[in-house]
Amino acid sequence: MILGFSSSIHKRYEGSTFRLMSDTVDKALEMAGLQRDNIDGLIATFLPGTFDGNIALHFYTSQLAQYLGIRPRFLDYVDFGGASALAMLYRAEKAIASGDADNVLLIVGGKASPVRERKVTADSIDRAYKGITLTPFDEYFRTYEDMNPVTDYALVAKRHSHLFGTSDEQRAEIAVKQRFNASGNPSAIYKERIEVKDVISSRIVSDPLRLLEIVYPVDGFHVFVVGKSGGKSNLRPLRIKHFGEAHWPDMPPELPDIVSTPAIESARGARQMLDKIDCFQLYDSFTITVLLQLEDVGLTEKGKGGKFAEEVDFTYQGEIPINTGGGSLNVGQPAYMSGGVILEEALIQLNRMGEGRQVKDVNQVLINGIGGWNRAHSTTMILGE
Amino acid sequence: MESFREGKVPYLHCLNCKRNFFYPRDRCPNCHSSSLEVRVSSGKGKVFSVTEFQGKVYAIIEMEEGFRLYANVLDKVEIGEEVIAVKGDGRPNFKRVSKP
């Protein structure tokens, strides 16, 4: 059961990453009605460069526990990038059910700014720091120039258009509708309404993806507190009604095609429940990421994502609300992983805390996380009472 | 795989299932056989997908032998266009095959 959650997002946070993490933990514990002493479990994730610019933290989870002053009897580390947050929640619930822990902290995030300022991303970090390999065969795999993950998702968008006739305007609809949702979210960093022509006229970053289709990496954390009972928490007693996880470690050149994600497999068991879902939170590193999940989760057929984006009102007021807080395209992506953003928005909707963008009568939310370099991981979760 | 640095594209051929693959592993990714042979590609391929950023062209190329790889291309190309490997600075580059 999720007892508390919190987030702290800054375009650039001047203090230490540990301090930012610690403050976010305290806010989540306050909502949960718990003290640090009550915590006996910890699950975290990490990407190179996102903790005060360090490429690695030796025994990472132990360092976090040390700083927080907690002594866990259950400790875990999940490295599925943007798919991690949901996997962590699932693992925490299992640990609690089996008696391995009573109250587990989930910590997702870090500081993107030290990586951003070196003009790389977490997925091209080997271009800025030595001693990191991205694949077991980097010498043959890495080209002279790329800008991953942007260039890779651009290849996907280009091929999707080639195979299915998806237009730039259709992808732009995703940015426009999510921005509409963001206009009701006080914690979004981008709130001004935009139109399709604004997206189309924004700078091309990697053809065909434009600036307004791409997430902005920020400094920040999402912390979730998972415990056995409601206790002092005022949150709804939510449980995981479905969870699926799938991992495709093949790099894109070796996939049968690049226009599908492992959500096809992770969402398999959720597909027959789609008509009972009140809103969807789909991973949104890029507009094309959302478009792929519309198809792979099963909201529309493969190849029809563009048409769906164009024709379906998926704002928070619409028939199928998607990314109701504006998603990470508008909230920002802490430490190059948006899993916390989509999980937090699901909890906000389920607990009727959506202020300017609350969907009516939300009882079940489907959340889909995508992560790893080049869509290697997918986690699909349905949360409800 | 010195040939790689000379602008050629080596690949692995599985003697068991006949699959061709590029990224070097000691087992076939299809049938897990270790009965493998290094071969050298004709260098001819087609653009599987492509993007252009900051004036550079980055693509997935599908080679004549059936395997694909990431590559930089010296010309602006479209999906389906024919390209060929040429010597680069440490690994092959690709360029458009000019139409007669």
Tab-separated table of C-alpha atoms in Angstrom:
chain	number	residue	atom	x	y	z
A	1	MET	CA	0.000	0.000	0.000
A	2	ILE	CA	1.361	3.439	-0.892
A	3	LEU	CA	1.340	5.548	2.276
A	4	GLY	CA	3.098	8.654	1.045
A	5	PHE	CA	4.815	10.236	-1.945
A	6	SER	CA	6.576	13.431	-2.840
A	7	SER	CA	8.657	15.089	-5.516
A	8	SER	CA	11.171	17.909	-5.774
A	9	ILE	CA	11.942	19.231	-9.237
A	10	HIS	CA	14.369	22.008	-10.158
A	11	LYS	CA	15.785	23.024	-13.519
A	12	ARG	CA	19.050	23.315	-11.663
A	13	TYR	CA	19.535	22.550	-7.956
A	14	GLU	CA	22.686	24.079	-6.495
A	15	GLY	CA	23.029	21.878	-3.400
A	16	SER	CA	24.215	18.277	-3.150
A	17	THR	CA	22.187	15.471	-4.672
A	18	PHE	CA	22.117	13.730	-1.261
A	19	ARG	CA	20.509	16.793	0.323
A	20	LEU	CA	17.855	17.057	-2.393
A	21	MET	CA	17.075	13.351	-1.997
A	22	SER	CA	16.909	13.625	1.787
A	23	ASP	CA	14.463	16.561	1.701
A	24	THR	CA	12.197	14.662	-0.675
A	25	VAL	CA	12.252	11.618	1.621
A	26	ASP	CA	11.125	13.772	4.570
A	27	LYS	CA	8.167	15.170	2.631
A	28	ALA	CA	7.054	11.659	1.638
A	29	LEU	CA	7.438	10.372	5.208
A	30	GLU	CA	5.342	13.263	6.503
A	31	MET	CA	2.491	12.310	4.187
A	32	ALA	CA	2.853	8.683	5.278
A	33	GLY	CA	2.826	9.645	8.975
A	34	LEU	CA	6.080	7.759	9.507
A	35	GLN	CA	9.569	8.549	10.855
A	36	ARG	CA	12.887	7.471	9.388
A	37	ASP	CA	13.081	4.939	12.246
A	38	ASN	CA	10.047	3.144	10.845
A	39	ILE	CA	11.752	2.459	7.517
A	40	ASP	CA	13.265	-0.990	7.176
A	41	GLY	CA	13.423	-1.342	3.412
A	42	LEU	CA	14.946	0.665	0.570
A	43	ILE	CA	14.891	0.291	-3.213
A	44	ALA	CA	16.682	2.741	-5.474
A	45	THR	CA	17.863	3.257	-9.019
A	46	PHE	CA	20.818	5.146	-10.451
A	47	LEU	CA	22.174	6.380	-13.763
A	48	PRO	CA	25.855	7.337	-14.234
A	49	GLY	CA	26.577	11.038	-13.771
A	50	THR	CA	23.335	11.915	-12.035
A	51	PHE	CA	24.587	11.956	-8.422
A	52	ASP	CA	26.725	15.092	-8.088
A	53	GLY	CA	28.270	14.228	-11.455
A	54	ASN	CA	29.787	10.955	-10.194
A	55	ILE	CA	29.756	8.186	-12.771
A	56	ALA	CA	29.327	5.606	-10.006
A	57	LEU	CA	28.627	5.470	-6.282
A	58	HIS	CA	30.319	2.474	-4.738
A	59	PHE	CA	27.615	0.427	-2.974
A	60	TYR	CA	24.997	3.008	-3.941
A	61	THR	CA	22.055	1.808	-1.853
A	62	SER	CA	24.279	1.567	1.214
A	63	GLN	CA	25.396	5.184	0.710
A	64	LEU	CA	21.779	6.313	0.510
A	65	ALA	CA	20.854	4.430	3.687
A	66	GLN	CA	23.956	5.818	5.413
A	67	TYR	CA	23.037	9.414	4.568
A	68	LEU	CA	19.412	8.915	5.570
A	69	GLY	CA	20.405	7.226	8.824
A	70	ILE	CA	18.311	4.139	8.273
A	71	ARG	CA	19.299	0.509	8.752
A	72	PRO	CA	17.291	-1.610	6.279
A	73	ARG	CA	16.679	-5.319	6.510
A	74	PHE	CA	15.590	-5.278	2.884
A	75	LEU	CA	17.650	-3.541	0.192
A	76	ASP	CA	17.294	-3.696	-3.565
A	77	TYR	CA	18.531	-1.942	-6.673
A	78	VAL	CA	16.650	-1.763	-9.963
A	79	ASP	CA	18.299	-0.493	-13.149
A	80	PHE	CA	15.553	-0.390	-15.765
A	81	GLY	CA	15.841	3.378	-16.362
A	82	GLY	CA	12.381	4.862	-16.815
A	83	ALA	CA	10.703	1.505	-16.196
A	84	SER	CA	12.311	1.265	-12.725
A	85	ALA	CA	9.797	3.111	-10.545
A	86	LEU	CA	6.960	0.670	-11.291
A	87	ALA	CA	9.234	-2.362	-10.901
A	88	MET	CA	10.369	-0.971	-7.534
A	89	LEU	CA	6.787	-0.588	-6.330
A	90	TYR	CA	5.980	-4.158	-7.349
A	91	ARG	CA	9.077	-5.474	-5.583
A	92	ALA	CA	8.318	-3.453	-2.440
A	93	GLU	CA	4.785	-4.869	-2.243
A	94	LYS	CA	6.185	-8.387	-2.605
A	95	ALA	CA	8.806	-7.803	0.083
A	96	ILE	CA	6.130	-6.510	2.469
A	97	ALA	CA	3.729	-9.364	1.686
A	98	SER	CA	6.432	-11.920	2.399
A	99	GLY	CA	7.458	-10.266	5.669
A	100	ASP	CA	10.888	-9.122	4.478
A	101	ALA	CA	10.076	-5.515	5.400
A	102	ASP	CA	7.299	-3.383	6.907
A	103	ASN	CA	7.923	0.026	5.373
A	104	VAL	CA	9.926	0.468	2.191
A	105	LEU	CA	11.270	3.700	0.670
A	106	LEU	CA	11.466	3.944	-3.118
A	107	ILE	CA	13.923	6.545	-4.401
A	108	VAL	CA	14.014	7.606	-8.063
A	109	GLY	CA	15.920	10.559	-9.467
A	110	GLY	CA	19.122	12.543	-9.221
A	111	LYS	CA	20.602	15.605	-10.833
A	112	ALA	CA	20.562	15.786	-14.615
A	113	SER	CA	22.326	19.162	-14.747
A	114	PRO	CA	25.953	17.939	-14.426
A	115	VAL	CA	25.368	15.576	-17.372
A	116	ARG	CA	23.354	18.131	-19.343
A	117	GLU	CA	26.098	20.728	-18.951
A	118	ARG	CA	28.618	18.343	-20.499
A	119	LYS	CA	26.459	18.327	-23.643
A	120	VAL	CA	25.681	14.617	-23.451
A	121	THR	CA	22.762	12.599	-22.144
A	122	ALA	CA	22.705	9.653	-19.774
A	123	ASP	CA	22.548	7.371	-22.824
A	124	SER	CA	25.616	8.875	-24.512
A	125	ILE	CA	27.544	9.355	-21.317
A	126	ASP	CA	30.522	7.365	-22.581
A	127	ARG	CA	31.227	10.358	-24.830
A	128	ALA	CA	31.965	12.527	-21.789
A	129	TYR	CA	33.375	10.134	-19.169
A	130	LYS	CA	35.886	7.326	-19.532
A	131	GLY	CA	35.311	3.867	-18.106
A	132	ILE	CA	31.688	3.347	-19.130
A	133	THR	CA	30.580	0.784	-21.659
A	134	LEU	CA	27.107	0.818	-23.139
A	135	THR	CA	27.195	-2.604	-24.782
A	136	PRO	CA	29.551	-5.595	-24.670
A	137	PHE	CA	30.767	-4.651	-28.160
A	138	ASP	CA	31.103	-0.873	-28.125
A	139	GLU	CA	34.012	-0.817	-30.588
A	140	TYR	CA	31.742	-2.138	-33.322
A	141	PHE	CA	28.540	-0.721	-32.006
A	142	ARG	CA	29.309	2.945	-31.384
A	143	THR	CA	29.415	5.254	-34.375
A	144	TYR	CA	31.403	8.474	-34.716
A	145	GLU	CA	28.417	10.675	-34.007
A	146	ASP	CA	25.020	10.181	-32.442
A	147	MET	CA	22.956	11.956	-29.822
A	148	ASN	CA	21.265	9.096	-28.064
A	149	PRO	CA	18.556	8.655	-27.029
A	150	VAL	CA	17.274	11.513	-29.206
A	151	THR	CA	18.765	10.203	-32.444
A	152	ASP	CA	17.554	6.706	-31.752
A	153	TYR	CA	13.961	7.752	-31.142
A	154	ALA	CA	14.260	9.917	-34.264
A	155	LEU	CA	15.117	6.763	-36.240
A	156	VAL	CA	11.998	5.158	-34.776
A	157	ALA	CA	9.791	8.139	-35.641
A	158	LYS	CA	11.189	8.228	-39.177
A	159	ARG	CA	10.555	4.539	-39.716
A	160	HIS	CA	7.078	4.700	-38.169
A	161	SER	CA	6.196	7.405	-40.697
A	162	HIS	CA	7.740	5.356	-43.514
A	163	LEU	CA	5.769	2.215	-42.636
A	164	PHE	CA	2.448	3.720	-41.568
A	165	GLY	CA	2.301	7.233	-42.994
A	166	THR	CA	2.358	8.828	-39.540
A	167	SER	CA	2.693	12.591	-39.934
A	168	ASP	CA	4.666	15.153	-37.968
A	169	GLU	CA	1.356	16.878	-37.212
A	170	GLN	CA	-0.032	13.700	-35.643
A	171	ARG	CA	2.949	13.436	-33.296
A	172	ALA	CA	2.604	17.154	-32.555
A	173	GLU	CA	-0.963	16.515	-31.324
A	174	ILE	CA	0.539	14.576	-28.428
A	175	ALA	CA	2.648	17.574	-27.373
A	176	VAL	CA	-0.347	19.906	-27.735
A	177	LYS	CA	-2.760	17.766	-25.695
A	178	GLN	CA	-0.228	17.084	-22.977
A	179	ARG	CA	0.505	20.824	-22.746
A	180	PHE	CA	-3.220	21.440	-22.301
A	181	ASN	CA	-3.108	19.047	-19.354
A	182	ALA	CA	0.018	20.743	-17.989
A	183	SER	CA	-1.766	24.099	-17.954
A	184	GLY	CA	-3.764	22.757	-14.985
A	185	ASN	CA	-0.726	21.400	-13.150
A	186	PRO	CA	0.918	23.922	-10.816
A	187	SER	CA	4.135	21.905	-10.672
A	188	ALA	CA	4.675	21.747	-14.457
A	189	ILE	CA	7.560	23.855	-15.732
A	190	TYR	CA	5.872	24.425	-19.110
A	191	LYS	CA	2.258	25.570	-18.822
A	192	GLU	CA	1.492	27.944	-21.706
A	193	ARG	CA	-0.908	26.435	-24.239
A	194	ILE	CA	0.577	25.523	-27.624
A	195	GLU	CA	-0.848	24.543	-30.999
A	196	VAL	CA	0.285	22.066	-33.640
A	197	LYS	CA	1.916	24.850	-35.651
A	198	ASP	CA	4.041	25.816	-32.615
A	199	VAL	CA	5.387	22.267	-32.399
A	200	ILE	CA	6.001	22.057	-36.153
A	201	SER	CA	7.798	25.401	-36.216
A	202	SER	CA	10.034	24.577	-33.246
A	203	ARG	CA	13.647	23.719	-34.051
A	204	ILE	CA	14.395	20.267	-35.468
A	205	VAL	CA	16.715	18.560	-32.999
A	206	SER	CA	17.074	15.228	-34.781
A	207	ASP	CA	14.933	14.863	-37.875
A	208	PRO	CA	11.946	14.447	-37.593
A	209	LEU	CA	11.841	15.155	-33.819
A	210	ARG	CA	11.452	18.805	-32.843
A	211	LEU	CA	12.275	20.648	-29.653
A	212	LEU	CA	8.693	20.593	-28.326
A	213	GLU	CA	8.585	16.790	-28.718
A	214	ILE	CA	11.527	16.158	-26.423
A	215	VAL	CA	11.740	15.928	-22.647
A	216	TYR	CA	13.886	18.366	-20.646
A	217	PRO	CA	16.178	16.598	-18.152
A	218	VAL	CA	16.009	18.247	-14.713
A	219	ASP	CA	17.320	17.846	-11.171
A	220	GLY	CA	14.881	16.138	-8.877
A	221	PHE	CA	13.556	13.137	-7.032
A	222	HIS	CA	10.391	11.179	-6.574
A	223	VAL	CA	10.061	9.267	-3.332
A	224	PHE	CA	7.327	6.774	-2.500
A	225	VAL	CA	6.657	5.148	0.863
A	226	VAL	CA	5.168	1.674	0.720
A	227	GLY	CA	3.938	0.032	3.900
A	228	LYS	CA	1.826	-2.742	5.334
A	229	SER	CA	-1.148	-0.708	6.536
A	230	GLY	CA	-2.653	2.745	6.135
A	231	GLY	CA	-1.721	3.850	9.656
A	232	LYS	CA	-1.668	7.636	9.803
A	233	SER	CA	-1.726	8.022	6.024
A	234	ASN	CA	-4.810	9.631	4.498
A	235	LEU	CA	-4.210	8.123	1.063
A	236	ARG	CA	-6.570	5.616	-0.508
A	237	PRO	CA	-5.579	2.006	0.207
A	238	LEU	CA	-4.412	1.242	-3.302
A	239	ARG	CA	-3.165	-2.078	-4.481
A	240	ILE	CA	-1.530	-3.367	-7.627
A	241	LYS	CA	-4.293	-4.987	-9.681
A	242	HIS	CA	-1.990	-5.973	-12.482
A	243	PHE	CA	1.729	-5.917	-13.081
A	244	GLY	CA	3.708	-6.991	-16.121
A	245	GLU	CA	7.355	-6.627	-16.958
A	246	ALA	CA	9.255	-7.384	-20.166
A	247	HIS	CA	12.872	-6.887	-21.193
A	248	TRP	CA	14.210	-6.843	-24.750
A	249	PRO	CA	17.961	-6.589	-24.401
A	250	ASP	CA	18.566	-6.718	-28.159
A	251	MET	CA	19.867	-3.435	-29.496
A	252	PRO	CA	17.622	-1.859	-32.165
A	253	PRO	CA	19.583	-2.991	-35.252
A	254	GLU	CA	18.938	-6.583	-34.152
A	255	LEU	CA	15.218	-6.251	-33.391
A	256	PRO	CA	12.797	-7.566	-36.028
A	257	ASP	CA	11.756	-3.918	-36.377
A	258	ILE	CA	12.271	-0.770	-34.315
A	259	VAL	CA	8.654	0.429	-34.167
A	260	SER	CA	7.612	-1.864	-31.305
A	261	THR	CA	8.448	-1.829	-27.605
A	262	PRO	CA	8.395	-4.548	-24.930
A	263	ALA	CA	5.099	-2.980	-23.750
A	264	ILE	CA	3.561	-5.420	-26.230
A	265	GLU	CA	4.525	-8.127	-23.730
A	266	SER	CA	4.385	-6.302	-20.386
A	267	ALA	CA	0.839	-5.058	-21.099
A	268	ARG	CA	-0.437	-8.427	-22.289
A	269	GLY	CA	-2.379	-9.231	-19.109
A	270	ALA	CA	-3.713	-5.661	-18.822
A	271	ARG	CA	-5.203	-5.429	-22.279
A	272	GLN	CA	-8.558	-7.019	-21.427
A	273	MET	CA	-8.982	-4.493	-18.578
A	274	LEU	CA	-8.512	-1.350	-20.699
A	275	ASP	CA	-12.195	-0.401	-20.792
A	276	LYS	CA	-12.214	-0.218	-16.986
A	277	ILE	CA	-9.300	2.228	-16.826
A	278	ASP	CA	-10.151	5.818	-15.896
A	279	CYS	CA	-6.885	7.371	-16.983
A	280	PHE	CA	-3.535	6.385	-18.441
A	281	GLN	CA	-0.025	7.530	-17.602
A	282	LEU	CA	2.270	6.570	-20.468
A	283	TYR	CA	6.004	7.116	-20.514
A	284	ASP	CA	6.726	10.294	-22.449
A	285	SER	CA	10.404	10.863	-23.071
A	286	PHE	CA	9.368	11.903	-26.605
A	287	THR	CA	6.080	12.250	-28.465
A	288	ILE	CA	6.956	9.095	-30.412
A	289	THR	CA	7.353	7.146	-27.126
A	290	VAL	CA	3.718	7.915	-26.251
A	291	LEU	CA	2.622	7.045	-29.778
A	292	LEU	CA	4.342	3.645	-29.601
A	293	GLN	CA	2.654	2.855	-26.281
A	294	LEU	CA	-0.796	3.825	-27.574
A	295	GLU	CA	-0.273	0.918	-29.941
A	296	ASP	CA	1.697	-1.470	-27.749
A	297	VAL	CA	-0.474	-1.128	-24.642
A	298	GLY	CA	-3.472	-1.793	-26.889
A	299	LEU	CA	-5.390	1.498	-27.076
A	300	THR	CA	-5.128	1.217	-30.848
A	301	GLU	CA	-3.656	-1.132	-33.465
A	302	LYS	CA	-0.016	-1.079	-34.557
A	303	GLY	CA	0.380	1.728	-37.072
A	304	LYS	CA	-2.737	3.624	-35.955
A	305	GLY	CA	-1.105	5.643	-33.162
A	306	GLY	CA	-0.942	8.758	-35.323
A	307	LYS	CA	-4.629	8.581	-36.134
A	308	PHE	CA	-5.443	8.041	-32.439
A	309	ALA	CA	-3.370	11.084	-31.431
A	310	GLU	CA	-5.186	13.171	-33.990
A	311	GLU	CA	-8.761	12.021	-33.367
A	312	VAL	CA	-9.079	11.115	-29.703
A	313	ASP	CA	-9.417	13.796	-27.046
A	314	PHE	CA	-7.020	12.506	-24.449
A	315	THR	CA	-6.864	15.655	-22.327
A	316	TYR	CA	-7.957	15.322	-18.694
A	317	GLN	CA	-11.455	16.411	-19.828
A	318	GLY	CA	-11.549	13.986	-22.731
A	319	GLU	CA	-12.865	10.490	-23.387
A	320	ILE	CA	-9.546	8.708	-22.714
A	321	PRO	CA	-7.423	10.900	-20.417
A	322	ILE	CA	-3.698	10.347	-20.922
A	323	ASN	CA	-0.765	11.991	-19.122
A	324	THR	CA	-3.162	14.159	-17.190
A	325	GLY	CA	-0.524	16.344	-15.524
A	326	GLY	CA	1.222	17.089	-18.811
A	327	GLY	CA	3.699	14.249	-18.391
A	328	SER	CA	7.444	14.658	-18.198
A	329	LEU	CA	7.375	16.598	-21.482
A	330	ASN	CA	6.073	19.452	-19.312
A	331	VAL	CA	7.084	18.525	-15.760
A	332	GLY	CA	10.670	17.710	-16.778
A	333	GLN	CA	12.553	14.441	-16.521
A	334	PRO	CA	14.518	14.030	-13.271
A	335	ALA	CA	17.900	12.406	-13.899
A	336	TYR	CA	16.846	11.124	-17.337
A	337	MET	CA	14.108	8.845	-15.939
A	338	SER	CA	10.396	9.722	-16.006
A	339	GLY	CA	9.054	6.728	-14.093
A	340	GLY	CA	8.496	8.788	-10.950
A	341	VAL	CA	6.593	11.453	-12.880
A	342	ILE	CA	4.004	9.022	-14.251
A	343	LEU	CA	3.626	7.085	-10.992
A	344	GLU	CA	3.161	10.300	-8.994
A	345	GLU	CA	0.497	11.570	-11.409
A	346	ALA	CA	-1.368	8.253	-11.115
A	347	LEU	CA	-1.408	8.640	-7.316
A	348	ILE	CA	-2.514	12.265	-7.563
A	349	GLN	CA	-5.435	11.294	-9.813
A	350	LEU	CA	-6.426	8.302	-7.680
A	351	ASN	CA	-6.368	10.440	-4.523
A	352	ARG	CA	-8.353	13.313	-6.110
A	353	MET	CA	-5.459	15.706	-5.613
A	354	GLY	CA	-5.422	16.841	-9.254
A	355	GLU	CA	-6.473	20.455	-8.627
A	356	GLY	CA	-6.671	22.049	-12.093
A	357	ARG	CA	-6.519	18.786	-14.034
A	358	GLN	CA	-8.468	16.240	-11.985
A	359	VAL	CA	-10.266	13.577	-13.996
A	360	LYS	CA	-13.706	12.718	-12.579
A	361	ASP	CA	-14.117	9.457	-10.665
A	362	VAL	CA	-10.682	7.940	-11.044
A	363	ASN	CA	-10.639	4.447	-9.570
A	364	GLN	CA	-8.229	2.586	-11.810
A	365	VAL	CA	-5.143	3.928	-13.562
A	366	LEU	CA	-2.878	2.173	-16.034
A	367	ILE	CA	0.746	3.261	-15.915
A	368	ASN	CA	3.378	2.172	-18.417
A	369	GLY	CA	7.092	2.736	-17.929
A	370	ILE	CA	9.682	2.422	-20.693
A	371	GLY	CA	13.400	2.481	-20.012
A	372	GLY	CA	16.944	1.423	-20.638
A	373	TRP	CA	18.915	2.450	-23.644
A	374	ASN	CA	16.620	2.115	-26.627
A	375	ARG	CA	13.399	0.880	-25.069
A	376	ALA	CA	14.873	-2.262	-23.538
A	377	HIS	CA	12.476	-2.428	-20.580
A	378	SER	CA	8.761	-2.034	-20.117
A	379	THR	CA	6.672	-2.236	-16.954
A	380	THR	CA	2.890	-2.057	-16.979
A	381	MET	CA	0.842	-1.555	-13.834
A	382	ILE	CA	-2.795	-1.068	-12.978
A	383	LEU	CA	-3.433	0.629	-9.638
A	384	GLY	CA	-6.782	0.704	-7.887
A	385	GLU	CA	-8.447	-0.163	-4.577
B	1	MET	CA	38.721	-7.822	-37.299
B	2	GLU	CA	41.414	-5.520	-38.602
B	3	SER	CA	39.338	-5.285	-41.783
B	4	PHE	CA	36.813	-3.168	-39.831
B	5	ARG	CA	39.379	-0.419	-39.438
B	6	GLU	CA	40.094	-0.678	-43.171
B	7	GLY	CA	36.515	0.248	-44.020
B	8	LYS	CA	35.254	-3.290	-44.535
B	9	VAL	CA	32.313	-4.759	-42.614
B	10	PRO	CA	33.068	-8.163	-41.104
B	11	TYR	CA	30.249	-10.287	-39.722
B	12	LEU	CA	29.664	-13.665	-38.145
B	13	HIS	CA	27.999	-16.549	-39.907
B	14	CYS	CA	26.464	-19.333	-37.838
B	15	LEU	CA	27.359	-22.693	-39.375
B	16	ASN	CA	24.497	-24.320	-37.496
B	17	CYS	CA	21.434	-22.146	-38.250
B	18	LYS	CA	23.001	-20.114	-41.120
B	19	ARG	CA	22.078	-16.811	-39.462
B	20	ASN	CA	24.368	-13.821	-40.142
B	21	PHE	CA	24.997	-11.316	-37.370
B	22	PHE	CA	27.354	-8.422	-36.814
B	23	TYR	CA	27.997	-7.467	-33.183
B	24	PRO	CA	30.669	-9.979	-32.182
B	25	ARG	CA	29.655	-12.682	-29.726
B	26	ASP	CA	30.979	-16.179	-29.168
B	27	ARG	CA	27.513	-17.718	-29.535
B	28	CYS	CA	24.904	-17.267	-32.232
B	29	PRO	CA	22.139	-14.992	-30.861
B	30	ASN	CA	19.580	-17.150	-32.666
B	31	CYS	CA	20.497	-20.778	-31.863
B	32	HIS	CA	23.326	-20.289	-29.314
B	33	SER	CA	25.688	-22.444	-31.339
B	34	SER	CA	29.398	-21.680	-30.979
B	35	SER	CA	30.092	-22.970	-34.461
B	36	LEU	CA	30.750	-19.605	-36.072
B	37	GLU	CA	32.774	-18.244	-38.937
B	38	VAL	CA	33.968	-14.691	-39.608
B	39	ARG	CA	33.103	-13.440	-43.095
B	40	VAL	CA	33.422	-10.093	-44.805
B	41	SER	CA	30.390	-8.306	-46.206
B	42	SER	CA	30.136	-6.992	-49.745
B	43	GLY	CA	29.712	-3.599	-48.055
B	44	LYS	CA	26.416	-3.055	-49.864
B	45	GLY	CA	23.305	-2.213	-47.933
B	46	LYS	CA	20.110	-0.214	-47.748
B	47	VAL	CA	19.016	2.476	-45.329
B	48	PHE	CA	16.619	0.934	-42.757
B	49	SER	CA	16.041	4.236	-40.972
B	50	VAL	CA	17.860	7.539	-40.838
B	51	THR	CA	17.983	10.827	-38.967
B	52	GLU	CA	19.894	14.036	-39.458
B	53	PHE	CA	21.099	16.137	-36.534
B	54	GLN	CA	23.435	19.105	-36.504
B	55	GLY	CA	24.239	18.408	-40.162
B	56	LYS	CA	25.289	14.802	-39.494
B	57	VAL	CA	23.543	11.713	-40.823
B	58	TYR	CA	23.021	8.741	-38.480
B	59	ALA	CA	21.345	5.575	-39.730
B	60	ILE	CA	20.583	1.921	-39.291
B	61	ILE	CA	21.873	0.123	-42.390
B	62	GLU	CA	20.554	-3.266	-43.486
B	63	MET	CA	23.370	-5.088	-45.243
B	64	GLU	CA	22.952	-7.349	-48.238
B	65	GLU	CA	23.763	-10.338	-45.993
B	66	GLY	CA	20.739	-9.593	-43.787
B	67	PHE	CA	22.265	-8.089	-40.644
B	68	ARG	CA	21.936	-4.465	-39.545
B	69	LEU	CA	24.230	-1.981	-37.850
B	70	TYR	CA	24.326	1.634	-36.735
B	71	ALA	CA	26.438	3.846	-38.981
B	72	ASN	CA	27.213	7.385	-39.971
B	73	VAL	CA	26.484	8.212	-43.592
B	74	LEU	CA	28.401	10.838	-45.550
B	75	ASP	CA	25.431	11.864	-47.719
B	76	LYS	CA	21.846	12.844	-46.998
B	77	VAL	CA	19.847	9.665	-47.683
B	78	GLU	CA	16.291	8.383	-47.377
B	79	ILE	CA	14.917	5.039	-46.139
B	80	GLY	CA	15.443	2.358	-48.802
B	81	GLU	CA	18.338	4.088	-50.565
B	82	GLU	CA	21.370	1.967	-51.471
B	83	VAL	CA	24.587	2.704	-49.652
B	84	ILE	CA	28.077	1.217	-49.548
B	85	ALA	CA	30.753	1.033	-46.848
B	86	VAL	CA	33.853	3.150	-47.357
B	87	LYS	CA	36.928	3.626	-45.214
B	88	GLY	CA	36.453	5.919	-42.230
B	89	ASP	CA	38.679	6.935	-39.374
B	90	GLY	CA	38.616	3.698	-37.341
B	91	ARG	CA	35.371	2.146	-38.604
B	92	PRO	CA	33.540	2.228	-41.925
B	93	ASN	CA	31.479	5.144	-43.087
B	94	PHE	CA	28.702	4.724	-45.621
B	95	LYS	CA	27.965	6.711	-48.737
B	96	ARG	CA	25.153	6.747	-51.245
B	97	VAL	CA	25.530	4.460	-54.259
B	98	SER	CA	25.224	6.935	-57.107
B	99	LYS	CA	22.503	6.120	-59.578
B	100	PRO	CA	23.691	5.614	-63.200
